[in-house]
Amino acid sequence: MFEAYSTFCRLDRNEDGFITPMDFVNFFRDNGLMDCTEADCYFMLKFFDSDEDGKLGFPEYIQMLLPCTNATLRAEASQRQGFICKRGDYLSVDVE
C-alpha cells in the first residue's frame, strides 16, 4: 500500500489530499505524454469518482489502481513493500 500512497503523493503535488484532472495532466506531461488533454483526464477521473466531487481521494485512487476482479492479486498488490516519496521528490522511472 505504501507504493500506492507514494504514487498518490506524486500526483497530488499541492498536497491537498485529492487528485484533480490537472494533476493527471501534469503527471502525464512530466512523463512525456504530451497529447493527453484535460478532457481525457476528466473523463478518466469521473469514471472512478464514486462520490462525484470532481476529484479522487486516496480510497478512490486505490479502486482505480488495484484489480477488482482478482481478489488474490488485489490483496498481494495492496500488501507489498513500497517506495517512499517525500515532498519535492520524484519516484524512479521504473515505479512511475
Short mmCIF file of N, CA and C in Angstrom, two decimals:
data_model
loop_
_atom_site.label_atom_id
_atom_site.label_comp_id
_atom_site.label_asym_id
_atom_site.label_seq_id
_atom_site.Cartn_x
_atom_site.Cartn_y
_atom_site.Cartn_z
N MET A 1 0.81 -1.20 0.00
CA MET A 1 0.00 0.00 0.00
C MET A 1 0.86 1.27 0.00
N PHE A 2 2.10 1.15 0.53
CA PHE A 2 2.99 2.32 0.54
C PHE A 2 3.29 2.80 -0.86
N GLU A 3 3.47 1.86 -1.80
CA GLU A 3 3.75 2.26 -3.17
C GLU A 3 2.58 3.04 -3.75
N ALA A 4 1.38 2.57 -3.50
CA ALA A 4 0.20 3.29 -3.99
C ALA A 4 0.13 4.67 -3.36
N TYR A 5 0.43 4.77 -2.08
CA TYR A 5 0.39 6.07 -1.41
C TYR A 5 1.47 6.99 -1.98
N SER A 6 2.62 6.44 -2.28
CA SER A 6 3.70 7.25 -2.86
C SER A 6 3.32 7.79 -4.22
N THR A 7 2.70 6.97 -5.04
CA THR A 7 2.28 7.47 -6.35
C THR A 7 1.15 8.47 -6.19
N PHE A 8 0.26 8.26 -5.22
CA PHE A 8 -0.79 9.24 -4.94
C PHE A 8 -0.16 10.58 -4.58
N CYS A 9 0.84 10.55 -3.70
CA CYS A 9 1.53 11.79 -3.31
C CYS A 9 2.25 12.42 -4.49
N ARG A 10 2.78 11.61 -5.36
CA ARG A 10 3.46 12.13 -6.56
C ARG A 10 2.48 12.87 -7.45
N LEU A 11 1.26 12.36 -7.55
CA LEU A 11 0.23 13.04 -8.35
C LEU A 11 -0.31 14.27 -7.63
N ASP A 12 -0.46 14.17 -6.34
CA ASP A 12 -1.03 15.25 -5.52
C ASP A 12 0.07 16.20 -5.07
N ARG A 13 0.66 16.92 -6.00
CA ARG A 13 1.82 17.75 -5.70
C ARG A 13 1.50 18.93 -4.79
N ASN A 14 0.26 19.41 -4.79
CA ASN A 14 -0.08 20.52 -3.90
C ASN A 14 -0.51 20.04 -2.52
N GLU A 15 -0.47 18.73 -2.30
CA GLU A 15 -0.72 18.10 -1.01
C GLU A 15 -2.07 18.50 -0.39
N ASP A 16 -3.11 18.56 -1.23
CA ASP A 16 -4.43 18.86 -0.69
C ASP A 16 -5.23 17.60 -0.38
N GLY A 17 -4.63 16.44 -0.64
CA GLY A 17 -5.29 15.17 -0.33
C GLY A 17 -6.19 14.64 -1.42
N PHE A 18 -6.17 15.29 -2.57
CA PHE A 18 -7.01 14.88 -3.70
C PHE A 18 -6.24 14.98 -5.00
N ILE A 19 -6.70 14.22 -5.98
CA ILE A 19 -6.14 14.29 -7.33
C ILE A 19 -7.21 14.84 -8.25
N THR A 20 -6.85 15.86 -9.00
CA THR A 20 -7.75 16.50 -9.95
C THR A 20 -7.35 16.11 -11.37
N PRO A 21 -8.20 16.42 -12.35
CA PRO A 21 -7.80 16.15 -13.73
C PRO A 21 -6.47 16.82 -14.10
N MET A 22 -6.23 18.04 -13.62
CA MET A 22 -4.97 18.72 -13.94
C MET A 22 -3.77 18.03 -13.29
N ASP A 23 -3.97 17.40 -12.14
CA ASP A 23 -2.88 16.64 -11.53
C ASP A 23 -2.47 15.49 -12.46
N PHE A 24 -3.46 14.83 -13.06
CA PHE A 24 -3.15 13.76 -14.02
C PHE A 24 -2.45 14.33 -15.26
N VAL A 25 -2.97 15.44 -15.78
CA VAL A 25 -2.35 16.06 -16.96
C VAL A 25 -0.88 16.38 -16.68
N ASN A 26 -0.61 17.01 -15.55
CA ASN A 26 0.76 17.37 -15.21
C ASN A 26 1.65 16.14 -15.07
N PHE A 27 1.12 15.09 -14.43
CA PHE A 27 1.88 13.85 -14.28
C PHE A 27 2.21 13.25 -15.65
N PHE A 28 1.21 13.15 -16.52
CA PHE A 28 1.45 12.56 -17.83
C PHE A 28 2.44 13.39 -18.64
N ARG A 29 2.32 14.69 -18.59
CA ARG A 29 3.25 15.55 -19.33
C ARG A 29 4.66 15.49 -18.75
N ASP A 30 4.77 15.39 -17.42
CA ASP A 30 6.09 15.21 -16.79
C ASP A 30 6.76 13.93 -17.28
N ASN A 31 5.95 12.96 -17.67
CA ASN A 31 6.46 11.67 -18.12
C ASN A 31 6.40 11.49 -19.63
N GLY A 32 6.32 12.61 -20.35
CA GLY A 32 6.47 12.59 -21.79
C GLY A 32 5.21 12.34 -22.60
N LEU A 33 4.06 12.26 -21.98
CA LEU A 33 2.81 12.04 -22.71
C LEU A 33 2.15 13.39 -22.93
N MET A 34 2.54 14.06 -24.01
CA MET A 34 2.12 15.43 -24.25
C MET A 34 0.74 15.56 -24.87
N ASP A 35 0.23 14.52 -25.49
CA ASP A 35 -1.06 14.65 -26.18
C ASP A 35 -2.25 14.30 -25.29
N CYS A 36 -2.03 14.12 -24.02
CA CYS A 36 -3.11 13.85 -23.07
C CYS A 36 -3.77 15.18 -22.71
N THR A 37 -5.08 15.27 -22.91
CA THR A 37 -5.78 16.52 -22.65
C THR A 37 -6.43 16.52 -21.27
N GLU A 38 -6.82 17.68 -20.81
CA GLU A 38 -7.53 17.78 -19.55
C GLU A 38 -8.88 17.05 -19.65
N ALA A 39 -9.51 17.11 -20.82
CA ALA A 39 -10.79 16.41 -21.01
C ALA A 39 -10.60 14.90 -20.87
N ASP A 40 -9.52 14.36 -21.45
CA ASP A 40 -9.23 12.93 -21.30
C ASP A 40 -9.12 12.56 -19.82
N CYS A 41 -8.38 13.38 -19.09
CA CYS A 41 -8.16 13.10 -17.67
C CYS A 41 -9.43 13.31 -16.86
N TYR A 42 -10.26 14.25 -17.25
CA TYR A 42 -11.53 14.48 -16.58
C TYR A 42 -12.42 13.24 -16.69
N PHE A 43 -12.52 12.68 -17.90
CA PHE A 43 -13.38 11.51 -18.09
C PHE A 43 -12.82 10.27 -17.37
N MET A 44 -11.49 10.14 -17.34
CA MET A 44 -10.88 9.04 -16.60
C MET A 44 -11.18 9.18 -15.11
N LEU A 45 -11.00 10.38 -14.58
CA LEU A 45 -11.25 10.62 -13.17
C LEU A 45 -12.73 10.42 -12.85
N LYS A 46 -13.60 10.91 -13.71
CA LYS A 46 -15.04 10.82 -13.47
C LYS A 46 -15.49 9.36 -13.33
N PHE A 47 -14.87 8.47 -14.08
CA PHE A 47 -15.23 7.05 -14.02
C PHE A 47 -14.99 6.47 -12.63
N PHE A 48 -13.94 6.92 -11.95
CA PHE A 48 -13.57 6.38 -10.64
C PHE A 48 -14.02 7.27 -9.47
N ASP A 49 -14.62 8.39 -9.75
CA ASP A 49 -15.04 9.35 -8.72
C ASP A 49 -16.37 8.91 -8.11
N SER A 50 -16.29 8.04 -7.10
CA SER A 50 -17.50 7.43 -6.54
C SER A 50 -18.40 8.43 -5.81
N ASP A 51 -17.83 9.48 -5.23
CA ASP A 51 -18.67 10.46 -4.53
C ASP A 51 -19.00 11.67 -5.40
N GLU A 52 -18.58 11.64 -6.65
CA GLU A 52 -18.89 12.66 -7.66
C GLU A 52 -18.56 14.08 -7.22
N ASP A 53 -17.39 14.23 -6.59
CA ASP A 53 -16.96 15.56 -6.18
C ASP A 53 -15.94 16.18 -7.13
N GLY A 54 -15.65 15.49 -8.23
CA GLY A 54 -14.73 16.03 -9.23
C GLY A 54 -13.26 15.82 -8.94
N LYS A 55 -12.96 15.01 -7.93
CA LYS A 55 -11.57 14.73 -7.58
C LYS A 55 -11.52 13.35 -6.94
N LEU A 56 -10.31 12.78 -6.90
CA LEU A 56 -10.13 11.47 -6.30
C LEU A 56 -9.42 11.59 -4.97
N GLY A 57 -10.02 11.00 -3.93
CA GLY A 57 -9.33 10.82 -2.67
C GLY A 57 -8.54 9.53 -2.74
N PHE A 58 -7.76 9.24 -1.72
CA PHE A 58 -6.93 8.04 -1.75
C PHE A 58 -7.73 6.75 -1.90
N PRO A 59 -8.86 6.56 -1.20
CA PRO A 59 -9.63 5.32 -1.39
C PRO A 59 -10.12 5.13 -2.83
N GLU A 60 -10.53 6.22 -3.47
CA GLU A 60 -10.96 6.13 -4.87
C GLU A 60 -9.77 5.81 -5.77
N TYR A 61 -8.63 6.38 -5.46
CA TYR A 61 -7.41 6.13 -6.22
C TYR A 61 -7.04 4.65 -6.15
N ILE A 62 -7.15 4.06 -4.95
CA ILE A 62 -6.87 2.63 -4.78
C ILE A 62 -7.82 1.79 -5.63
N GLN A 63 -9.08 2.17 -5.67
CA GLN A 63 -10.05 1.45 -6.50
C GLN A 63 -9.65 1.51 -7.98
N MET A 64 -9.06 2.63 -8.38
CA MET A 64 -8.62 2.78 -9.76
C MET A 64 -7.41 1.90 -10.06
N LEU A 65 -6.50 1.77 -9.10
CA LEU A 65 -5.25 1.05 -9.35
C LEU A 65 -5.34 -0.46 -9.22
N LEU A 66 -6.02 -0.92 -8.20
CA LEU A 66 -5.97 -2.34 -7.89
C LEU A 66 -7.04 -3.13 -8.65
N PRO A 67 -6.70 -4.33 -9.08
CA PRO A 67 -7.66 -5.13 -9.85
C PRO A 67 -8.87 -5.52 -9.01
N CYS A 68 -10.07 -5.27 -9.53
CA CYS A 68 -11.27 -5.57 -8.75
C CYS A 68 -11.81 -6.97 -9.04
N THR A 69 -11.33 -7.62 -10.08
CA THR A 69 -11.85 -8.93 -10.45
C THR A 69 -11.01 -10.08 -9.93
N ASN A 70 -9.86 -9.78 -9.32
CA ASN A 70 -8.97 -10.82 -8.83
C ASN A 70 -8.58 -10.49 -7.38
N ALA A 71 -9.29 -11.08 -6.43
CA ALA A 71 -9.07 -10.76 -5.01
C ALA A 71 -7.66 -11.10 -4.55
N THR A 72 -7.10 -12.18 -5.06
CA THR A 72 -5.75 -12.59 -4.66
C THR A 72 -4.72 -11.56 -5.11
N LEU A 73 -4.81 -11.16 -6.36
CA LEU A 73 -3.89 -10.16 -6.89
C LEU A 73 -4.08 -8.83 -6.18
N ARG A 74 -5.32 -8.47 -5.90
CA ARG A 74 -5.61 -7.22 -5.19
C ARG A 74 -4.96 -7.23 -3.80
N ALA A 75 -5.10 -8.34 -3.08
CA ALA A 75 -4.51 -8.46 -1.74
C ALA A 75 -2.99 -8.40 -1.82
N GLU A 76 -2.42 -9.09 -2.78
CA GLU A 76 -0.96 -9.11 -2.93
C GLU A 76 -0.43 -7.71 -3.26
N ALA A 77 -1.09 -7.03 -4.18
CA ALA A 77 -0.65 -5.70 -4.59
C ALA A 77 -0.78 -4.69 -3.46
N SER A 78 -1.80 -4.82 -2.64
CA SER A 78 -2.01 -3.84 -1.58
C SER A 78 -1.11 -4.07 -0.37
N GLN A 79 -0.45 -5.23 -0.30
CA GLN A 79 0.37 -5.54 0.86
C GLN A 79 1.87 -5.60 0.58
N ARG A 80 2.27 -5.37 -0.66
CA ARG A 80 3.70 -5.48 -0.95
C ARG A 80 4.46 -4.24 -0.50
N GLN A 81 5.77 -4.42 -0.35
CA GLN A 81 6.66 -3.33 0.06
C GLN A 81 6.63 -2.23 -0.98
N GLY A 82 6.64 -1.02 -0.54
CA GLY A 82 6.55 0.09 -1.47
C GLY A 82 7.74 1.01 -1.43
N PHE A 83 7.56 2.15 -2.06
CA PHE A 83 8.58 3.18 -2.16
C PHE A 83 8.09 4.43 -1.46
N ILE A 84 9.00 5.16 -0.89
CA ILE A 84 8.63 6.39 -0.19
C ILE A 84 8.98 7.59 -1.08
N CYS A 85 8.05 8.50 -1.20
CA CYS A 85 8.25 9.71 -1.99
C CYS A 85 8.02 10.90 -1.07
N LYS A 86 9.08 11.65 -0.82
CA LYS A 86 8.98 12.81 0.06
C LYS A 86 8.61 14.05 -0.76
N ARG A 87 8.19 15.07 -0.08
CA ARG A 87 7.80 16.31 -0.74
C ARG A 87 8.92 16.78 -1.68
N GLY A 88 8.56 17.05 -2.92
CA GLY A 88 9.54 17.51 -3.90
C GLY A 88 10.32 16.40 -4.59
N ASP A 89 10.15 15.17 -4.15
CA ASP A 89 10.85 14.04 -4.77
C ASP A 89 10.00 13.44 -5.88
N TYR A 90 10.68 12.78 -6.78
CA TYR A 90 10.02 12.00 -7.81
C TYR A 90 10.33 10.54 -7.58
N LEU A 91 9.41 9.68 -7.92
CA LEU A 91 9.68 8.25 -7.88
C LEU A 91 10.61 7.90 -9.02
N SER A 92 11.25 6.76 -8.93
CA SER A 92 12.12 6.34 -10.02
C SER A 92 11.29 6.09 -11.27
N VAL A 93 11.91 6.17 -12.42
CA VAL A 93 11.23 5.96 -13.68
C VAL A 93 10.55 4.60 -13.72
N ASP A 94 11.19 3.58 -13.17
CA ASP A 94 10.59 2.23 -13.15
C ASP A 94 9.27 2.20 -12.42
N VAL A 95 9.18 2.89 -11.29
CA VAL A 95 7.96 2.89 -10.50
C VAL A 95 6.89 3.72 -11.18
N GLU A 96 7.26 4.92 -11.65
CA GLU A 96 6.27 5.77 -12.32
C GLU A 96 5.77 5.09 -13.57
#
